[in-house]
Coordinates of C-alpha atoms in Angstrom, one line a residue:
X1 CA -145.8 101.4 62.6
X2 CA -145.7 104.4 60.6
X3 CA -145.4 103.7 56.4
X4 CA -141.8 105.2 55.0
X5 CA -143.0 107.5 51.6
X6 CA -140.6 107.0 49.0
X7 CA -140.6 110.1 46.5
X8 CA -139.2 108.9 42.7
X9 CA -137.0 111.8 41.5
X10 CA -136.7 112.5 38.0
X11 CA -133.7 112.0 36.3
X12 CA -131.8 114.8 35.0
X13 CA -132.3 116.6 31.1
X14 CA -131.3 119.7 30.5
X15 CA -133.8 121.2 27.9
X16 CA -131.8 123.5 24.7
X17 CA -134.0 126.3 23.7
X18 CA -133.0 126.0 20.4
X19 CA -131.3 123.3 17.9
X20 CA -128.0 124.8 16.8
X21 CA -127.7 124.8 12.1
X22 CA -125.3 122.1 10.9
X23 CA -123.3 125.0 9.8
X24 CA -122.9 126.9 13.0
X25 CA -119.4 127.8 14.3
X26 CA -116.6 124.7 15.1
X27 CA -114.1 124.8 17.7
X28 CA -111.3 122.6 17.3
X29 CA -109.3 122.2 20.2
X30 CA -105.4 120.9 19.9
X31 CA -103.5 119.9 23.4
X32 CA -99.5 119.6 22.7
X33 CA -97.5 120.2 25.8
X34 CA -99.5 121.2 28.5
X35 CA -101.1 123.5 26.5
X36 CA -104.2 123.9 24.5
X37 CA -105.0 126.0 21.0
X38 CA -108.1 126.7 20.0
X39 CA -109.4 126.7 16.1
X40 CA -112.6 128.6 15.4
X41 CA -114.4 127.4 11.8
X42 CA -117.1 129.9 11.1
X43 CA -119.7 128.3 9.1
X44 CA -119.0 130.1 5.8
X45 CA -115.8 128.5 5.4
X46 CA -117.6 125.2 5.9
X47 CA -119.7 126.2 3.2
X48 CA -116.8 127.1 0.9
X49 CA -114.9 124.0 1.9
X50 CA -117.7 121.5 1.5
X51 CA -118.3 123.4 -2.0
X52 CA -114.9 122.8 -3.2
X53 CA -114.7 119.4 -2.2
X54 CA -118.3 118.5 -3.9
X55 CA -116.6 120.3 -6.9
X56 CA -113.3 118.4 -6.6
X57 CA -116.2 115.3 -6.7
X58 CA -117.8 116.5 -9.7
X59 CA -115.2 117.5 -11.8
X60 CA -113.0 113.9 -10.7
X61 CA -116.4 112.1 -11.8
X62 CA -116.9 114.1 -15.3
X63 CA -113.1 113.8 -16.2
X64 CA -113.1 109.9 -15.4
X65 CA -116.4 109.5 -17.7
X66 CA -114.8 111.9 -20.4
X67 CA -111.9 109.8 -20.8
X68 CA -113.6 106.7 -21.1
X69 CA -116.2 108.0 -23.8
X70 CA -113.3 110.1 -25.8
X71 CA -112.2 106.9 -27.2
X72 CA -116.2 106.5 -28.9
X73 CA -116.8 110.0 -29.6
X74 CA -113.6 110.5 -31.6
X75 CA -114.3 107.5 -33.6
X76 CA -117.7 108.3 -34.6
X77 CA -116.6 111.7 -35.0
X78 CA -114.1 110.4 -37.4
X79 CA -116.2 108.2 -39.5
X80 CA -118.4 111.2 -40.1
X81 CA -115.5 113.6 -41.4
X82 CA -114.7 110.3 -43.9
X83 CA -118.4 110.3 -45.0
X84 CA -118.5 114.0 -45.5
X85 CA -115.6 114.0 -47.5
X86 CA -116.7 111.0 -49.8
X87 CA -119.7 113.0 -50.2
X88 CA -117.8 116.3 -51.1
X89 CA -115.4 114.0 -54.0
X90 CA -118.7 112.7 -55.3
X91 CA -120.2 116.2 -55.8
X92 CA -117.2 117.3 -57.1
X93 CA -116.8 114.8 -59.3
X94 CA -120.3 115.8 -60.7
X95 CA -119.1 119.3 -60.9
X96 CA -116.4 118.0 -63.5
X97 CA -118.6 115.6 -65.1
X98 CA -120.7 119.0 -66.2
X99 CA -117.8 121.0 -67.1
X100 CA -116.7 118.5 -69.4
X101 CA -120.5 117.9 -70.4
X102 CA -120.7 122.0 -71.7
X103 CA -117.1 121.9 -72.9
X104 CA -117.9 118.7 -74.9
X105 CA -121.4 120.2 -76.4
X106 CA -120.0 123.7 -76.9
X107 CA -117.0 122.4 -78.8
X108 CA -119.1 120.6 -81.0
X109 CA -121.7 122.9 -82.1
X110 CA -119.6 125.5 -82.2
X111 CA -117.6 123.9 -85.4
X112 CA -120.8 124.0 -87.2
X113 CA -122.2 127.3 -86.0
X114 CA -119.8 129.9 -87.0
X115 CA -121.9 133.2 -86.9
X116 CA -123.1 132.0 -83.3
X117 CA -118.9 131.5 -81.5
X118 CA -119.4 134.9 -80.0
X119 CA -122.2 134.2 -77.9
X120 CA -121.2 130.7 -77.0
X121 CA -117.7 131.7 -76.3
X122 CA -119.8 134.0 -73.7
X123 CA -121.4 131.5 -71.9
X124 CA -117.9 129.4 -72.0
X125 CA -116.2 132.3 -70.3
X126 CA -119.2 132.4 -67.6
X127 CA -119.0 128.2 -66.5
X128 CA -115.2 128.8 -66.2
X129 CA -115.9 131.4 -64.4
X130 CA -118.0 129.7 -61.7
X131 CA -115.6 126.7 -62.1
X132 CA -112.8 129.1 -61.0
X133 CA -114.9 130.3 -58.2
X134 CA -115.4 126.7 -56.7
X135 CA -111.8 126.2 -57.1
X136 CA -110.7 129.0 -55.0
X137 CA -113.7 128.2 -52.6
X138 CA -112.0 124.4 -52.4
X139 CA -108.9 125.7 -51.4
X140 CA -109.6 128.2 -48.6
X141 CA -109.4 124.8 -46.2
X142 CA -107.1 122.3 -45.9
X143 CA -108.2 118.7 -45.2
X144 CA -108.0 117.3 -41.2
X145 CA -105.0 115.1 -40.3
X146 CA -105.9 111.5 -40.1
X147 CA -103.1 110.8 -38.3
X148 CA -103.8 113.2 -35.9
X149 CA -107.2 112.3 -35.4
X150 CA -105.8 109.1 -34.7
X151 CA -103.2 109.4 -32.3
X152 CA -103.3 108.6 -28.3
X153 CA -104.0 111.7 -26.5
X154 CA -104.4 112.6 -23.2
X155 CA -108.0 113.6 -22.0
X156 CA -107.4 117.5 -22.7
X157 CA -105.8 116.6 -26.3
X158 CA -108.9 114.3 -26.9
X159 CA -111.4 116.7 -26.0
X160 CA -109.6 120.0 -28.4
X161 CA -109.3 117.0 -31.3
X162 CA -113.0 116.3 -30.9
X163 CA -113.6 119.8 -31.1
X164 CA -111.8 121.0 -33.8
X165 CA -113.1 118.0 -35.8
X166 CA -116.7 118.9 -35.6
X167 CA -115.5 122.5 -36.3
X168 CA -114.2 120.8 -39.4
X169 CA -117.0 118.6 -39.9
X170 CA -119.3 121.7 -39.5
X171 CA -117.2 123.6 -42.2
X172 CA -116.7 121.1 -44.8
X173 CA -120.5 120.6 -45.0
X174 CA -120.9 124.4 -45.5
X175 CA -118.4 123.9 -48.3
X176 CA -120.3 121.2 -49.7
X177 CA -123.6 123.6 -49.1
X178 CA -122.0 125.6 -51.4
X179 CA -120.7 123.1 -54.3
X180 CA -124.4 122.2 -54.1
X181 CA -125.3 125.7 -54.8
X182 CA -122.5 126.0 -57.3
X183 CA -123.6 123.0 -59.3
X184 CA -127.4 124.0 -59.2
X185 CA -126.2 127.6 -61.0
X186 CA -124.1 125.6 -63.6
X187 CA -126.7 123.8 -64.2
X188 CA -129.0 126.4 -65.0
X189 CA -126.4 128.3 -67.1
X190 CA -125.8 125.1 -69.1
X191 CA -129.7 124.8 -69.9
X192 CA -129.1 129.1 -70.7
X193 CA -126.4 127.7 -73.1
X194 CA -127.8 124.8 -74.6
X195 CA -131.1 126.5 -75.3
X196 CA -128.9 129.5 -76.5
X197 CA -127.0 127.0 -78.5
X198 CA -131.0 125.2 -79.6
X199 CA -132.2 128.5 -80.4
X200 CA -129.4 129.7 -82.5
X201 CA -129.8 126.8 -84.6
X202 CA -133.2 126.8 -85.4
X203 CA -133.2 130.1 -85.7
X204 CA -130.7 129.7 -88.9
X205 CA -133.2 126.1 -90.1
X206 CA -135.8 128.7 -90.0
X207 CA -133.7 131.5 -92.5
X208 CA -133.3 128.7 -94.8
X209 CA -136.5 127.2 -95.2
X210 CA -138.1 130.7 -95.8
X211 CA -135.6 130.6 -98.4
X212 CA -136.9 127.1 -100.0
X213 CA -140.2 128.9 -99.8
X214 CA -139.3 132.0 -101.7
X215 CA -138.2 129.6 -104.1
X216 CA -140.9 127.6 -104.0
X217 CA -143.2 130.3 -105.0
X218 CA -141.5 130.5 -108.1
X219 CA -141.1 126.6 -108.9
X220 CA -145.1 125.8 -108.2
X221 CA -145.8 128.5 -111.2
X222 CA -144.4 125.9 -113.0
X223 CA -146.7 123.2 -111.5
X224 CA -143.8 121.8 -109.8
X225 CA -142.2 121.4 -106.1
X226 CA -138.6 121.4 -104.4
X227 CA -138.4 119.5 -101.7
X228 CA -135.2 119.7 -99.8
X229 CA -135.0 116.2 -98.2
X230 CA -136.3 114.5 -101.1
X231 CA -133.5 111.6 -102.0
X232 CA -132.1 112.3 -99.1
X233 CA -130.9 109.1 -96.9
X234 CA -129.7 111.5 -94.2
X235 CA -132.2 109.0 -91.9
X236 CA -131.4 105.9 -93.0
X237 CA -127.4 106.7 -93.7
X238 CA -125.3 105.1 -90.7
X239 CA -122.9 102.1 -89.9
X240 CA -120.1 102.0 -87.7
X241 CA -118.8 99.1 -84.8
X242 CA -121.1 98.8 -82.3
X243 CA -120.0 101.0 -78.9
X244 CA -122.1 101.2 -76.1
X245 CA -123.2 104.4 -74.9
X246 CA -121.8 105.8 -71.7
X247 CA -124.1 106.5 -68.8
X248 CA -123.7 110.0 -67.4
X249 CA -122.8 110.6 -63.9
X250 CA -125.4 113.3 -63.7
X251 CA -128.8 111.2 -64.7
X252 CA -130.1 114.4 -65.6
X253 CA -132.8 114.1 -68.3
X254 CA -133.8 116.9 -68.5
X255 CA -129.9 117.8 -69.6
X256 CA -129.8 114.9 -71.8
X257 CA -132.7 115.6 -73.9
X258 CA -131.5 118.7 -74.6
X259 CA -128.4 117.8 -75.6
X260 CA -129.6 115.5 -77.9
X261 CA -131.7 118.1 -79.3
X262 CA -129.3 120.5 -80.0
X263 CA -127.1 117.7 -81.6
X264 CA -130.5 117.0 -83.9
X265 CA -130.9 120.4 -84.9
X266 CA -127.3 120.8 -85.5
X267 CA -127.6 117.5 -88.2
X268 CA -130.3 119.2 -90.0
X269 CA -128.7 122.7 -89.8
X270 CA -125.4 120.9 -91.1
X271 CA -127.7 119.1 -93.8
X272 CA -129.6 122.3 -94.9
X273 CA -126.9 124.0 -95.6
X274 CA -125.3 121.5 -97.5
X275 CA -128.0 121.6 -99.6
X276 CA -128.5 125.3 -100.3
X277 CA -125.4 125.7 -101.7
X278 CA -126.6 123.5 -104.9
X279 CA -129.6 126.2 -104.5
X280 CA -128.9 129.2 -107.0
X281 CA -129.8 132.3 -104.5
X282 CA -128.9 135.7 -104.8
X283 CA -128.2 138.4 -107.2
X284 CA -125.8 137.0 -109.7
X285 CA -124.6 140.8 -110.4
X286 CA -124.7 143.2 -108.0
X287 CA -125.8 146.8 -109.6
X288 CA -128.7 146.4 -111.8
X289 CA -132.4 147.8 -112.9
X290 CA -135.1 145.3 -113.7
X291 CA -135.3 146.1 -117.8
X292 CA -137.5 142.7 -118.9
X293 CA -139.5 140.3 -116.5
X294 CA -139.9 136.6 -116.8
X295 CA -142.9 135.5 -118.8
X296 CA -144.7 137.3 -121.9
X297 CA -143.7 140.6 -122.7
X298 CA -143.1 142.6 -125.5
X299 CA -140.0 142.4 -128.2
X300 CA -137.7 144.7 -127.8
X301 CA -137.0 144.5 -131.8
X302 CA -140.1 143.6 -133.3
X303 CA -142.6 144.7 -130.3
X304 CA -144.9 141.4 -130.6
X305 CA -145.9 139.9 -128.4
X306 CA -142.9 136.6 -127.1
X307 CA -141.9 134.3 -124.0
X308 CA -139.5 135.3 -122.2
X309 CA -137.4 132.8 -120.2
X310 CA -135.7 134.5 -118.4
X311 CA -134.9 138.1 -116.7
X312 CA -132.9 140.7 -118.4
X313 CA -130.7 142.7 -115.6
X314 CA -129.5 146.0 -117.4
X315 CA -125.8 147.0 -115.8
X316 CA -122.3 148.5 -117.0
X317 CA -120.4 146.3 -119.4
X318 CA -117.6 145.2 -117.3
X319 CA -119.4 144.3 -114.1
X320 CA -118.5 141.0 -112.7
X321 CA -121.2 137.9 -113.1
X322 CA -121.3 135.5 -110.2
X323 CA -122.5 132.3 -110.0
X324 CA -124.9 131.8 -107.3
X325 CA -124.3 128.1 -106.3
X326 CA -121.9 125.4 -106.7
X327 CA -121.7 123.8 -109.3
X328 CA -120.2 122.5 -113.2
X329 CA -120.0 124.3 -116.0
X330 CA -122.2 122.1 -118.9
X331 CA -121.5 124.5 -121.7
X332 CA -119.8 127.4 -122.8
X333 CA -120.7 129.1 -126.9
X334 CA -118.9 132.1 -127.9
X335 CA -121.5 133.4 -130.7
X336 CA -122.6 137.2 -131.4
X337 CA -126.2 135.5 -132.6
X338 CA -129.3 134.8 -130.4
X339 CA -127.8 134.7 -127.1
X340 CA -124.3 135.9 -128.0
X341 CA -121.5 134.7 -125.6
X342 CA -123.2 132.1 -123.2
X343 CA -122.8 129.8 -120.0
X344 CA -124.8 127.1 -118.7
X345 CA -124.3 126.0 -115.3
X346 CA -125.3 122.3 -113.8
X347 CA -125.8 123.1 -109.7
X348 CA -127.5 119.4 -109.1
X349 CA -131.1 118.8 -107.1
X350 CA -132.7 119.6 -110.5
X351 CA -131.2 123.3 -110.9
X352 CA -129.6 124.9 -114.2
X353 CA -128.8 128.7 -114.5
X354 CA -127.9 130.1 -117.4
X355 CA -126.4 133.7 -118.6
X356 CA -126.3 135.1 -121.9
X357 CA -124.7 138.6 -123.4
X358 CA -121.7 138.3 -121.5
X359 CA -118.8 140.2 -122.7
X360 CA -116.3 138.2 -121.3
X361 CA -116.3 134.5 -120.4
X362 CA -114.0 133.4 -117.3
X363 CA -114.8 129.7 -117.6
X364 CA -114.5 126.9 -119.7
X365 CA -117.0 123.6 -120.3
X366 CA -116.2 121.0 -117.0
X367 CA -115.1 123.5 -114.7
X368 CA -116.4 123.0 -111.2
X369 CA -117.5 126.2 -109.9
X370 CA -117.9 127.0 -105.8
X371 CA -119.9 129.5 -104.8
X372 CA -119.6 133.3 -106.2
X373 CA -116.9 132.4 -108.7
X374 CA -116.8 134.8 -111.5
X375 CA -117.4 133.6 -115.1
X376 CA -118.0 136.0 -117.1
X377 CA -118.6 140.5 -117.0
X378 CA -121.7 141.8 -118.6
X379 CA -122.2 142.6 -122.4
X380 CA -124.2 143.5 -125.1
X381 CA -123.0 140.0 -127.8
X382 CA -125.7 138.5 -130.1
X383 CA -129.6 139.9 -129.9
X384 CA -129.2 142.7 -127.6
X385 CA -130.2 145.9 -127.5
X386 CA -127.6 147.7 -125.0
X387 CA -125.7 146.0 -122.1
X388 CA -127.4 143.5 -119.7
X389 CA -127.1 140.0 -118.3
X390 CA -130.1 137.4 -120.0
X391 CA -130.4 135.8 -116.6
X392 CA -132.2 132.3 -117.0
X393 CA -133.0 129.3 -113.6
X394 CA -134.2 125.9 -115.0
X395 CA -135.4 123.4 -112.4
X396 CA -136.0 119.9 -113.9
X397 CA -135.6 121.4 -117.1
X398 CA -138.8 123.8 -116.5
X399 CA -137.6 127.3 -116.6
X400 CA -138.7 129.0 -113.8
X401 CA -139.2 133.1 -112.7
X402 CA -135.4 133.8 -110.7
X403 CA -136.6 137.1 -109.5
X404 CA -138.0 135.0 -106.0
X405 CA -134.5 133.8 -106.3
X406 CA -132.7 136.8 -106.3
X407 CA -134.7 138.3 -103.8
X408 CA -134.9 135.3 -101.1
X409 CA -132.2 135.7 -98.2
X410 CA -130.1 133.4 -96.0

């Protein structure tokens, strides 16, 4: 019996050469009516029509997470532009606290610093100036609409609101920047001033103290010494309801001890000169030769030796006699003995002056005298040899030389 050989044949796969891309050509096939059309996609437009669609995708995504945030951003956005602008009222607010801080100082001092109004008017005209300039910088912007910032908007709307509020944002703060710098440069002009304003005043303390030391010179001879603030309670003089002081908006100290003392030096100024007008200084006629000093010297009658009180200032008869200080007139002799036609003069703090020779008396006993009056011209009544003003300065009754006197300047 012969054995039957079965052969197993392999079932059938066909074998590609090659995989075909994912983007390689597409044929679509429609079948209407018997009849078939054929579509041909090449695989660039697949690319361009996936790309579009994955755009479509992106840009659907973005918008939907846009308009949910918008809400949040333009809140926070908004709470910022607030808290910019409280910041901006604050500084300017401390602009105007300064302005009126100068204006204040400058109109105070300048009421008792006459001689110095030109320069502080200068530095009044510059902090307008730069007030001016903030003013105009201020305006250049109007403020962003709450109400706008508020409104329901559609997603476009929201995102040009966010946008121009943070281009606001962004330009109020350069505004502010600017304030800032504004306010820095007043502040340094109003140091400038006030140590203009400082300087000015002591410079004029200074004049007359060297003044009380010319005269000094004179009234130490004598074994004696004028002290201007002697008696004086200007430290202990004060009263008044009590008002508390008023805390500046600018906690500068540095600007506040300044200002305090300028307002010190201005007090002393003030007193000093109060004083020196009781002080007779100057030249109590104004064209004259030296013809006899204070002290010993000799006669002009008898040539012996004699004290002399005073100083003899030769001139025309005629020319005007001032008095040199305020004062009241103690006594008044019309006499063509000794000291011929005479004055006496009470200025207080100690000082007398006396003429003698006059020609002319203006004045009469009580009369209160100001500074420069004219009471008499010069002469050549009682023990004179030509015409010439005796010219005699008593301080606590001690007569004392008057050429330092004449000679000191204020």
């Amino acid at each position: 019996m012969k054995k039957t050989r079965i052969i197993k044949r392999k079932a059938y796969s066909p074998q590609y050469a090659e995989k075909k891309p994912f983007f390689s050509e597409k044929e679509i096939i429609f079948r209407s009516a018997g009849r078939a059309k054929v579509f041909t996609i090449s695989s660039r437009m697949q690319v361009i029509i996936l790309s579009v669609l994955s755009l479509i995708a992106a840009w659907s995504f973005y918008s939907y997470h846009i308009y949910n945030k918008s809400g949040r951003i333009i809140s926070y956005k908004n709470q910022e532009l607030v808290e910019t602008r409280d910041a901006y009222v604050d500084l300017m607010s401390d602009f105007v606290a300064i302005q009126k801080n100068i204006d204040a100082v400058l109109d105070a001092i300048s009421g008792k610093s006459g001689k110095s109004g030109k320069e502080i008017d200068k530095y009044k005209r510059q902090a307008m100036a730069v007030g001016d300039k903030i003013k105009q910088m201020t305006a250049e912007k109007s403020w962003a609409d709450d109400k706008k910032i508020n409104e329901k908007m559609s997603i476009n709307e929201a995102i040009l609101q966010r946008d121009l509020a943070i281009s606001e944002r962004d330009e109020l703060r350069r505004q502010m920047s600017d304030l800032e710098e504004a306010v820095k440069d007043i502040k340094e002009a109003e140091m400038e001033v006030f140590n203009r304003v400082e300087a000015i005043a002591q410079k004029e303390i200074q004049k007359i103290k060297r003044a009380f030391n010319a005269v000094n010179k004179s009234v130490k001879q004598q074994g004696l010494y004028f002290n201007p603030l002697a008696g004086s309670k200007k430290r202990e003089s004060s009263g008044g309801p009590f008002i508390p002081a008023s805390v500046s908006r600018l906690q500068d100290k540095r600007i506040n001890n300044k200002v305090a003392a300028i307002f010190a030096a201005a007090d002393d100024l003030e007193y000093y000169r109060e004083v020196i007008k009781s002080v007779p200084i100057g030249k109590p006629v104004w064209s004259y030769w030296l013809t006899s000093k204070f002290g010993v010297r000799n006669d002009p009658f008898n040539r012996k030796k004699a004290g002399h009180k005073g100083v003899d200032l030769a001139s025309r008869t005629g020319n005007k006699i001032q008095a040199k200080a305020k004062g009241r007139v103690i006594k008044v002799t019309h006499s063509n003995r000794g000291y011929g036609n005479y004055v006496a003069i009470d200025h207080g703090n100690g000082f007398e002056t006396r003429y003698a020779h006059l020609h002319k008396i203006y004045v009469k006993k009580g009369d209160y005298l100001k500074l420069d009056d004219i009471i008499g011209e010069v002469g050549n009544t009682g023990r004179s040899t030509g015409p010439h003003l005796h010219y005699e300065i008593l301080y606590k009754g001690q007569p004392v030389d008057p050429l330092p006197f004449m000679q000191a300047k204020i």
